[in-house]
JSON list of C-alpha atoms in Angstrom, two decimals:
[
{"chain": "A", "resi": 249, "resn": "UNK", "atom": "CA", "xyz": [-0.06, -0.04, 0.14]},
{"chain": "A", "resi": 250, "resn": "UNK", "atom": "CA", "xyz": [1.52, 3.40, -0.98]},
{"chain": "A", "resi": 251, "resn": "UNK", "atom": "CA", "xyz": [1.30, 6.00, 1.36]},
{"chain": "A", "resi": 252, "resn": "UNK", "atom": "CA", "xyz": [0.00, 9.16, -0.29]},
{"chain": "A", "resi": 253, "resn": "UNK", "atom": "CA", "xyz": [2.25, 11.97, -0.90]},
{"chain": "A", "resi": 254, "resn": "UNK", "atom": "CA", "xyz": [2.54, 15.66, 0.31]},
{"chain": "A", "resi": 255, "resn": "UNK", "atom": "CA", "xyz": [2.58, 18.79, -1.26]},
{"chain": "A", "resi": 256, "resn": "UNK", "atom": "CA", "xyz": [3.97, 22.18, -0.44]},
{"chain": "A", "resi": 257, "resn": "UNK", "atom": "CA", "xyz": [3.76, 25.41, -2.06]},
{"chain": "A", "resi": 258, "resn": "UNK", "atom": "CA", "xyz": [6.50, 27.67, -2.34]},
{"chain": "A", "resi": 259, "resn": "UNK", "atom": "CA", "xyz": [6.67, 31.06, -2.81]},
{"chain": "A", "resi": 260, "resn": "UNK", "atom": "CA", "xyz": [9.25, 31.96, -5.11]},
{"chain": "A", "resi": 261, "resn": "UNK", "atom": "CA", "xyz": [10.91, 35.72, -6.22]},
{"chain": "A", "resi": 262, "resn": "UNK", "atom": "CA", "xyz": [11.82, 35.66, -9.89]},
{"chain": "A", "resi": 263, "resn": "UNK", "atom": "CA", "xyz": [14.59, 38.02, -10.81]},
{"chain": "A", "resi": 264, "resn": "UNK", "atom": "CA", "xyz": [12.05, 40.69, -12.25]},
{"chain": "A", "resi": 265, "resn": "UNK", "atom": "CA", "xyz": [10.41, 40.65, -8.76]},
{"chain": "A", "resi": 266, "resn": "UNK", "atom": "CA", "xyz": [7.50, 38.62, -9.25]},
{"chain": "A", "resi": 267, "resn": "UNK", "atom": "CA", "xyz": [6.28, 36.50, -7.11]},
{"chain": "A", "resi": 268, "resn": "UNK", "atom": "CA", "xyz": [5.06, 33.03, -8.28]},
{"chain": "A", "resi": 269, "resn": "UNK", "atom": "CA", "xyz": [3.56, 29.75, -6.94]},
{"chain": "A", "resi": 270, "resn": "UNK", "atom": "CA", "xyz": [4.82, 26.34, -7.38]},
{"chain": "A", "resi": 271, "resn": "UNK", "atom": "CA", "xyz": [3.23, 23.15, -6.22]},
{"chain": "A", "resi": 272, "resn": "UNK", "atom": "CA", "xyz": [6.62, 20.88, -4.83]},
{"chain": "A", "resi": 273, "resn": "UNK", "atom": "CA", "xyz": [4.44, 17.04, -4.71]},
{"chain": "A", "resi": 274, "resn": "UNK", "atom": "CA", "xyz": [6.49, 14.50, -3.34]},
{"chain": "A", "resi": 275, "resn": "UNK", "atom": "CA", "xyz": [6.50, 10.77, -3.09]},
{"chain": "A", "resi": 276, "resn": "UNK", "atom": "CA", "xyz": [6.28, 9.19, -0.25]},
{"chain": "A", "resi": 277, "resn": "UNK", "atom": "CA", "xyz": [6.45, 5.52, -1.59]},
{"chain": "A", "resi": 278, "resn": "UNK", "atom": "CA", "xyz": [8.83, 2.95, -0.97]},
{"chain": "A", "resi": 279, "resn": "UNK", "atom": "CA", "xyz": [9.78, 0.69, -3.90]},
{"chain": "A", "resi": 280, "resn": "UNK", "atom": "CA", "xyz": [9.03, -2.54, -3.85]},
{"chain": "A", "resi": 281, "resn": "UNK", "atom": "CA", "xyz": [10.71, -5.71, -2.89]},
{"chain": "A", "resi": 282, "resn": "UNK", "atom": "CA", "xyz": [10.46, -7.44, -6.65]},
{"chain": "A", "resi": 283, "resn": "UNK", "atom": "CA", "xyz": [12.15, -3.82, -8.12]},
{"chain": "A", "resi": 284, "resn": "UNK", "atom": "CA", "xyz": [14.64, -3.90, -5.67]},
{"chain": "A", "resi": 285, "resn": "UNK", "atom": "CA", "xyz": [15.48, -7.27, -6.42]},
{"chain": "A", "resi": 286, "resn": "UNK", "atom": "CA", "xyz": [16.18, -7.01, -10.36]},
{"chain": "A", "resi": 287, "resn": "UNK", "atom": "CA", "xyz": [17.96, -3.41, -9.83]},
{"chain": "A", "resi": 288, "resn": "UNK", "atom": "CA", "xyz": [20.29, -5.08, -6.97]},
{"chain": "A", "resi": 289, "resn": "UNK", "atom": "CA", "xyz": [20.80, -8.30, -9.74]},
{"chain": "A", "resi": 290, "resn": "UNK", "atom": "CA", "xyz": [22.25, -6.22, -12.30]},
{"chain": "A", "resi": 291, "resn": "UNK", "atom": "CA", "xyz": [25.33, -5.17, -10.17]},
{"chain": "A", "resi": 292, "resn": "UNK", "atom": "CA", "xyz": [26.61, -8.31, -10.75]},
{"chain": "A", "resi": 293, "resn": "UNK", "atom": "CA", "xyz": [27.27, -8.03, -14.27]},
{"chain": "A", "resi": 294, "resn": "UNK", "atom": "CA", "xyz": [30.34, -6.02, -14.08]},
{"chain": "A", "resi": 295, "resn": "UNK", "atom": "CA", "xyz": [31.23, -7.63, -10.37]},
{"chain": "A", "resi": 296, "resn": "UNK", "atom": "CA", "xyz": [31.62, -11.07, -12.87]},
{"chain": "A", "resi": 297, "resn": "UNK", "atom": "CA", "xyz": [32.97, -9.32, -15.53]},
{"chain": "A", "resi": 298, "resn": "UNK", "atom": "CA", "xyz": [35.63, -7.51, -13.19]},
{"chain": "A", "resi": 299, "resn": "UNK", "atom": "CA", "xyz": [36.29, -10.45, -10.51]},
{"chain": "A", "resi": 300, "resn": "UNK", "atom": "CA", "xyz": [39.78, -11.46, -12.40]},
{"chain": "A", "resi": 301, "resn": "UNK", "atom": "CA", "xyz": [41.32, -7.79, -11.46]},
{"chain": "A", "resi": 302, "resn": "UNK", "atom": "CA", "xyz": [41.41, -8.98, -7.89]},
{"chain": "A", "resi": 303, "resn": "UNK", "atom": "CA", "xyz": [43.36, -12.87, -8.67]},
{"chain": "A", "resi": 304, "resn": "UNK", "atom": "CA", "xyz": [46.76, -10.68, -7.09]},
{"chain": "A", "resi": 305, "resn": "UNK", "atom": "CA", "xyz": [44.61, -9.83, -4.12]},
{"chain": "A", "resi": 306, "resn": "UNK", "atom": "CA", "xyz": [43.56, -12.92, -3.64]},
{"chain": "A", "resi": 307, "resn": "UNK", "atom": "CA", "xyz": [47.31, -14.44, -3.40]},
{"chain": "A", "resi": 308, "resn": "UNK", "atom": "CA", "xyz": [48.44, -11.90, -0.80]},
{"chain": "A", "resi": 309, "resn": "UNK", "atom": "CA", "xyz": [45.71, -11.94, 1.13]},
{"chain": "A", "resi": 310, "resn": "UNK", "atom": "CA", "xyz": [44.60, -15.62, 0.69]},
{"chain": "A", "resi": 311, "resn": "UNK", "atom": "CA", "xyz": [41.26, -15.81, 3.47]},
{"chain": "A", "resi": 312, "resn": "UNK", "atom": "CA", "xyz": [40.06, -13.16, 1.37]},
{"chain": "A", "resi": 313, "resn": "UNK", "atom": "CA", "xyz": [39.41, -16.20, -1.50]},
{"chain": "A", "resi": 314, "resn": "UNK", "atom": "CA", "xyz": [36.30, -17.02, 1.53]},
{"chain": "A", "resi": 315, "resn": "UNK", "atom": "CA", "xyz": [34.20, -13.52, 0.23]},
{"chain": "A", "resi": 316, "resn": "UNK", "atom": "CA", "xyz": [33.67, -15.33, -3.11]},
{"chain": "A", "resi": 317, "resn": "UNK", "atom": "CA", "xyz": [32.48, -18.55, -2.32]},
{"chain": "A", "resi": 318, "resn": "UNK", "atom": "CA", "xyz": [28.88, -17.36, -2.10]},
{"chain": "A", "resi": 319, "resn": "UNK", "atom": "CA", "xyz": [29.38, -16.48, -5.99]},
{"chain": "A", "resi": 320, "resn": "UNK", "atom": "CA", "xyz": [31.75, -19.33, -7.30]},
{"chain": "A", "resi": 321, "resn": "UNK", "atom": "CA", "xyz": [28.27, -21.28, -8.86]},
{"chain": "A", "resi": 322, "resn": "UNK", "atom": "CA", "xyz": [26.95, -18.75, -10.39]},
{"chain": "A", "resi": 323, "resn": "UNK", "atom": "CA", "xyz": [30.70, -17.15, -11.32]},
{"chain": "A", "resi": 324, "resn": "UNK", "atom": "CA", "xyz": [31.99, -20.82, -12.81]},
{"chain": "A", "resi": 325, "resn": "UNK", "atom": "CA", "xyz": [28.54, -21.03, -14.84]},
{"chain": "A", "resi": 326, "resn": "UNK", "atom": "CA", "xyz": [29.10, -17.37, -16.20]},
{"chain": "A", "resi": 327, "resn": "UNK", "atom": "CA", "xyz": [33.07, -18.09, -17.07]},
{"chain": "A", "resi": 328, "resn": "UNK", "atom": "CA", "xyz": [32.24, -21.26, -19.05]},
{"chain": "A", "resi": 329, "resn": "UNK", "atom": "CA", "xyz": [30.06, -20.01, -21.58]},
{"chain": "A", "resi": 330, "resn": "UNK", "atom": "CA", "xyz": [32.47, -17.84, -23.48]},
{"chain": "A", "resi": 331, "resn": "UNK", "atom": "CA", "xyz": [29.42, -15.30, -24.78]},
{"chain": "A", "resi": 332, "resn": "UNK", "atom": "CA", "xyz": [27.80, -15.06, -21.52]},
{"chain": "A", "resi": 333, "resn": "UNK", "atom": "CA", "xyz": [28.88, -11.71, -20.82]},
{"chain": "A", "resi": 334, "resn": "UNK", "atom": "CA", "xyz": [28.08, -9.98, -24.12]},
{"chain": "A", "resi": 335, "resn": "UNK", "atom": "CA", "xyz": [24.76, -11.45, -23.85]},
{"chain": "A", "resi": 336, "resn": "UNK", "atom": "CA", "xyz": [24.09, -10.19, -20.18]},
{"chain": "A", "resi": 337, "resn": "UNK", "atom": "CA", "xyz": [25.15, -6.57, -21.14]},
{"chain": "A", "resi": 338, "resn": "UNK", "atom": "CA", "xyz": [23.04, -6.98, -24.26]},
{"chain": "A", "resi": 339, "resn": "UNK", "atom": "CA", "xyz": [20.52, -8.67, -22.50]},
{"chain": "A", "resi": 340, "resn": "UNK", "atom": "CA", "xyz": [20.23, -6.00, -19.03]},
{"chain": "A", "resi": 341, "resn": "UNK", "atom": "CA", "xyz": [20.96, -2.80, -21.45]},
{"chain": "A", "resi": 342, "resn": "UNK", "atom": "CA", "xyz": [17.83, -4.03, -24.86]},
{"chain": "A", "resi": 343, "resn": "UNK", "atom": "CA", "xyz": [15.95, -5.61, -22.08]},
{"chain": "A", "resi": 344, "resn": "UNK", "atom": "CA", "xyz": [15.20, -3.42, -18.97]},
{"chain": "A", "resi": 345, "resn": "UNK", "atom": "CA", "xyz": [17.12, -0.42, -19.38]},
{"chain": "A", "resi": 346, "resn": "UNK", "atom": "CA", "xyz": [15.22, 0.87, -22.64]},
{"chain": "A", "resi": 347, "resn": "UNK", "atom": "CA", "xyz": [11.82, -0.87, -20.99]},
{"chain": "A", "resi": 348, "resn": "UNK", "atom": "CA", "xyz": [9.42, 2.06, -20.25]},
{"chain": "A", "resi": 349, "resn": "UNK", "atom": "CA", "xyz": [7.81, -0.46, -18.00]},
{"chain": "A", "resi": 350, "resn": "UNK", "atom": "CA", "xyz": [10.08, -1.14, -15.57]},
{"chain": "A", "resi": 351, "resn": "UNK", "atom": "CA", "xyz": [11.08, 1.63, -13.56]},
{"chain": "A", "resi": 352, "resn": "UNK", "atom": "CA", "xyz": [12.76, 3.93, -13.34]},
{"chain": "A", "resi": 353, "resn": "UNK", "atom": "CA", "xyz": [14.35, 3.34, -10.29]},
{"chain": "A", "resi": 354, "resn": "UNK", "atom": "CA", "xyz": [15.20, -0.30, -12.08]},
{"chain": "A", "resi": 355, "resn": "UNK", "atom": "CA", "xyz": [16.42, 1.42, -15.16]},
{"chain": "A", "resi": 356, "resn": "UNK", "atom": "CA", "xyz": [18.65, 3.74, -13.62]},
{"chain": "A", "resi": 357, "resn": "UNK", "atom": "CA", "xyz": [20.24, 1.24, -11.70]},
{"chain": "A", "resi": 358, "resn": "UNK", "atom": "CA", "xyz": [21.11, -1.24, -14.33]},
{"chain": "A", "resi": 359, "resn": "UNK", "atom": "CA", "xyz": [22.05, 1.00, -16.34]},
{"chain": "A", "resi": 360, "resn": "UNK", "atom": "CA", "xyz": [24.79, 2.30, -13.84]},
{"chain": "A", "resi": 361, "resn": "UNK", "atom": "CA", "xyz": [25.52, -1.44, -13.11]},
{"chain": "A", "resi": 362, "resn": "UNK", "atom": "CA", "xyz": [25.91, -1.45, -17.38]},
{"chain": "A", "resi": 363, "resn": "UNK", "atom": "CA", "xyz": [28.16, 1.69, -17.80]},
{"chain": "A", "resi": 364, "resn": "UNK", "atom": "CA", "xyz": [30.38, -0.33, -14.62]},
{"chain": "A", "resi": 365, "resn": "UNK", "atom": "CA", "xyz": [30.94, -3.05, -17.26]},
{"chain": "A", "resi": 366, "resn": "UNK", "atom": "CA", "xyz": [31.76, -0.63, -19.67]},
{"chain": "A", "resi": 367, "resn": "UNK", "atom": "CA", "xyz": [33.96, 1.23, -17.53]},
{"chain": "A", "resi": 368, "resn": "UNK", "atom": "CA", "xyz": [36.28, -2.58, -17.47]},
{"chain": "A", "resi": 369, "resn": "UNK", "atom": "CA", "xyz": [37.23, -1.61, -21.03]},
{"chain": "A", "resi": 370, "resn": "UNK", "atom": "CA", "xyz": [39.31, 0.62, -19.70]},
{"chain": "A", "resi": 371, "resn": "UNK", "atom": "CA", "xyz": [41.53, -1.09, -17.22]},
{"chain": "A", "resi": 372, "resn": "UNK", "atom": "CA", "xyz": [42.01, -3.65, -19.95]},
{"chain": "A", "resi": 373, "resn": "UNK", "atom": "CA", "xyz": [43.49, -1.38, -22.18]},
{"chain": "A", "resi": 374, "resn": "UNK", "atom": "CA", "xyz": [45.70, 0.25, -19.95]},
{"chain": "A", "resi": 375, "resn": "UNK", "atom": "CA", "xyz": [47.04, -2.91, -18.33]},
{"chain": "A", "resi": 376, "resn": "UNK", "atom": "CA", "xyz": [48.48, -3.71, -21.53]},
{"chain": "A", "resi": 377, "resn": "UNK", "atom": "CA", "xyz": [50.43, -1.15, -22.09]},
{"chain": "A", "resi": 378, "resn": "UNK", "atom": "CA", "xyz": [52.11, -1.70, -18.42]},
{"chain": "A", "resi": 379, "resn": "UNK", "atom": "CA", "xyz": [55.63, -3.78, -19.10]},
{"chain": "A", "resi": 380, "resn": "UNK", "atom": "CA", "xyz": [55.17, -6.60, -16.51]},
{"chain": "A", "resi": 381, "resn": "UNK", "atom": "CA", "xyz": [58.08, -8.59, -16.44]},
{"chain": "A", "resi": 382, "resn": "UNK", "atom": "CA", "xyz": [59.36, -7.97, -13.51]},
{"chain": "A", "resi": 383, "resn": "UNK", "atom": "CA", "xyz": [60.38, -4.99, -10.92]},
{"chain": "A", "resi": 384, "resn": "UNK", "atom": "CA", "xyz": [58.58, -1.50, -10.88]},
{"chain": "A", "resi": 385, "resn": "UNK", "atom": "CA", "xyz": [56.35, -2.35, -13.90]},
{"chain": "A", "resi": 386, "resn": "UNK", "atom": "CA", "xyz": [55.12, -5.57, -11.87]},
{"chain": "A", "resi": 387, "resn": "UNK", "atom": "CA", "xyz": [54.22, -3.60, -8.64]},
{"chain": "A", "resi": 388, "resn": "UNK", "atom": "CA", "xyz": [53.13, -0.94, -10.77]},
{"chain": "A", "resi": 389, "resn": "UNK", "atom": "CA", "xyz": [50.58, -4.05, -12.26]},
{"chain": "A", "resi": 390, "resn": "UNK", "atom": "CA", "xyz": [49.44, -5.48, -9.18]},
{"chain": "A", "resi": 391, "resn": "UNK", "atom": "CA", "xyz": [48.30, -2.30, -7.54]},
{"chain": "A", "resi": 392, "resn": "UNK", "atom": "CA", "xyz": [46.27, -0.81, -10.55]},
{"chain": "A", "resi": 393, "resn": "UNK", "atom": "CA", "xyz": [44.54, -4.45, -10.80]},
{"chain": "A", "resi": 394, "resn": "UNK", "atom": "CA", "xyz": [44.04, -4.52, -6.76]},
{"chain": "A", "resi": 395, "resn": "UNK", "atom": "CA", "xyz": [42.96, -0.53, -7.27]},
{"chain": "A", "resi": 396, "resn": "UNK", "atom": "CA", "xyz": [40.43, -1.35, -10.14]},
{"chain": "A", "resi": 397, "resn": "UNK", "atom": "CA", "xyz": [39.51, -4.97, -7.65]},
{"chain": "A", "resi": 398, "resn": "UNK", "atom": "CA", "xyz": [38.43, -2.78, -4.89]},
{"chain": "A", "resi": 399, "resn": "UNK", "atom": "CA", "xyz": [36.47, -0.40, -6.81]},
{"chain": "A", "resi": 400, "resn": "UNK", "atom": "CA", "xyz": [34.93, -2.97, -8.04]},
{"chain": "A", "resi": 401, "resn": "UNK", "atom": "CA", "xyz": [33.39, -4.65, -5.14]},
{"chain": "A", "resi": 402, "resn": "UNK", "atom": "CA", "xyz": [32.69, -1.25, -3.01]},
{"chain": "A", "resi": 403, "resn": "UNK", "atom": "CA", "xyz": [30.47, 0.00, -6.56]},
{"chain": "A", "resi": 404, "resn": "UNK", "atom": "CA", "xyz": [28.98, -3.74, -6.09]},
{"chain": "A", "resi": 405, "resn": "UNK", "atom": "CA", "xyz": [28.58, -3.71, -1.86]},
{"chain": "A", "resi": 406, "resn": "UNK", "atom": "CA", "xyz": [27.01, -0.57, -1.98]},
{"chain": "A", "resi": 407, "resn": "UNK", "atom": "CA", "xyz": [24.96, -0.94, -4.80]},
{"chain": "A", "resi": 408, "resn": "UNK", "atom": "CA", "xyz": [23.82, -4.45, -3.97]},
{"chain": "A", "resi": 409, "resn": "UNK", "atom": "CA", "xyz": [22.66, -3.05, -0.63]},
{"chain": "A", "resi": 410, "resn": "UNK", "atom": "CA", "xyz": [21.29, -0.32, -1.43]},
{"chain": "A", "resi": 411, "resn": "UNK", "atom": "CA", "xyz": [19.03, -1.69, -3.89]},
{"chain": "A", "resi": 412, "resn": "UNK", "atom": "CA", "xyz": [18.30, -4.50, -1.96]},
{"chain": "A", "resi": 413, "resn": "UNK", "atom": "CA", "xyz": [16.98, -1.48, 1.07]},
{"chain": "A", "resi": 414, "resn": "UNK", "atom": "CA", "xyz": [15.40, 0.90, -1.47]},
{"chain": "A", "resi": 415, "resn": "UNK", "atom": "CA", "xyz": [17.24, 3.08, -1.23]},
{"chain": "A", "resi": 416, "resn": "UNK", "atom": "CA", "xyz": [19.16, 4.88, -5.30]},
{"chain": "A", "resi": 417, "resn": "UNK", "atom": "CA", "xyz": [22.83, 4.78, -4.99]},
{"chain": "A", "resi": 418, "resn": "UNK", "atom": "CA", "xyz": [24.98, 7.40, -7.11]},
{"chain": "A", "resi": 419, "resn": "UNK", "atom": "CA", "xyz": [28.25, 5.77, -7.94]},
{"chain": "A", "resi": 420, "resn": "UNK", "atom": "CA", "xyz": [30.98, 7.31, -8.52]},
{"chain": "A", "resi": 421, "resn": "UNK", "atom": "CA", "xyz": [32.05, 7.63, -12.47]},
{"chain": "A", "resi": 422, "resn": "UNK", "atom": "CA", "xyz": [28.91, 5.69, -13.73]},
{"chain": "A", "resi": 423, "resn": "UNK", "atom": "CA", "xyz": [26.27, 8.13, -12.16]},
{"chain": "A", "resi": 424, "resn": "UNK", "atom": "CA", "xyz": [26.20, 10.73, -14.00]},
{"chain": "A", "resi": 425, "resn": "UNK", "atom": "CA", "xyz": [25.88, 8.76, -17.37]},
{"chain": "A", "resi": 426, "resn": "UNK", "atom": "CA", "xyz": [23.14, 6.39, -16.78]},
{"chain": "A", "resi": 427, "resn": "UNK", "atom": "CA", "xyz": [21.42, 10.28, -15.52]},
{"chain": "A", "resi": 428, "resn": "UNK", "atom": "CA", "xyz": [21.71, 11.10, -19.34]},
{"chain": "A", "resi": 429, "resn": "UNK", "atom": "CA", "xyz": [20.74, 7.78, -20.45]},
{"chain": "A", "resi": 430, "resn": "UNK", "atom": "CA", "xyz": [17.51, 6.72, -18.89]},
{"chain": "A", "resi": 431, "resn": "UNK", "atom": "CA", "xyz": [14.45, 8.97, -19.81]}
]
């Protein structure tokens, strides 16, 4: 059951000195549980695509591998099929983001996940420019991978948990781009 929207009337003074009444209506409706789940599941795409950037972190801190245990069956299935990433990407974009039957909340969160997934192309391009034969190049590559992975995990945890709570997460580097794409 949705709560009744509350409304307020504001009086604004324009530049030329005229007063104008503006009615602002705010909805106190909560996001439905099914929409929360659909929005949260979208964040699995960049997480599953970017888990390889955690390999050095997992080698440095083996205990962190336990955090992946709940995702191993899904990760195994996802990595078994070579085009699973492409299919998941276009399914989320074409079936969810571009579908007006889904609420803006679901479409916005899914678009954030899609943009985050697209951003994973950048680390892939950069890693080929860093000589990782050893020495400083290897250290830079390890730091780079760890930074990308930790950013990705932070975005995944924040986005996934916020969606389950019915909040709208605004992820750094991707929220404005997602806003521009969702109508």
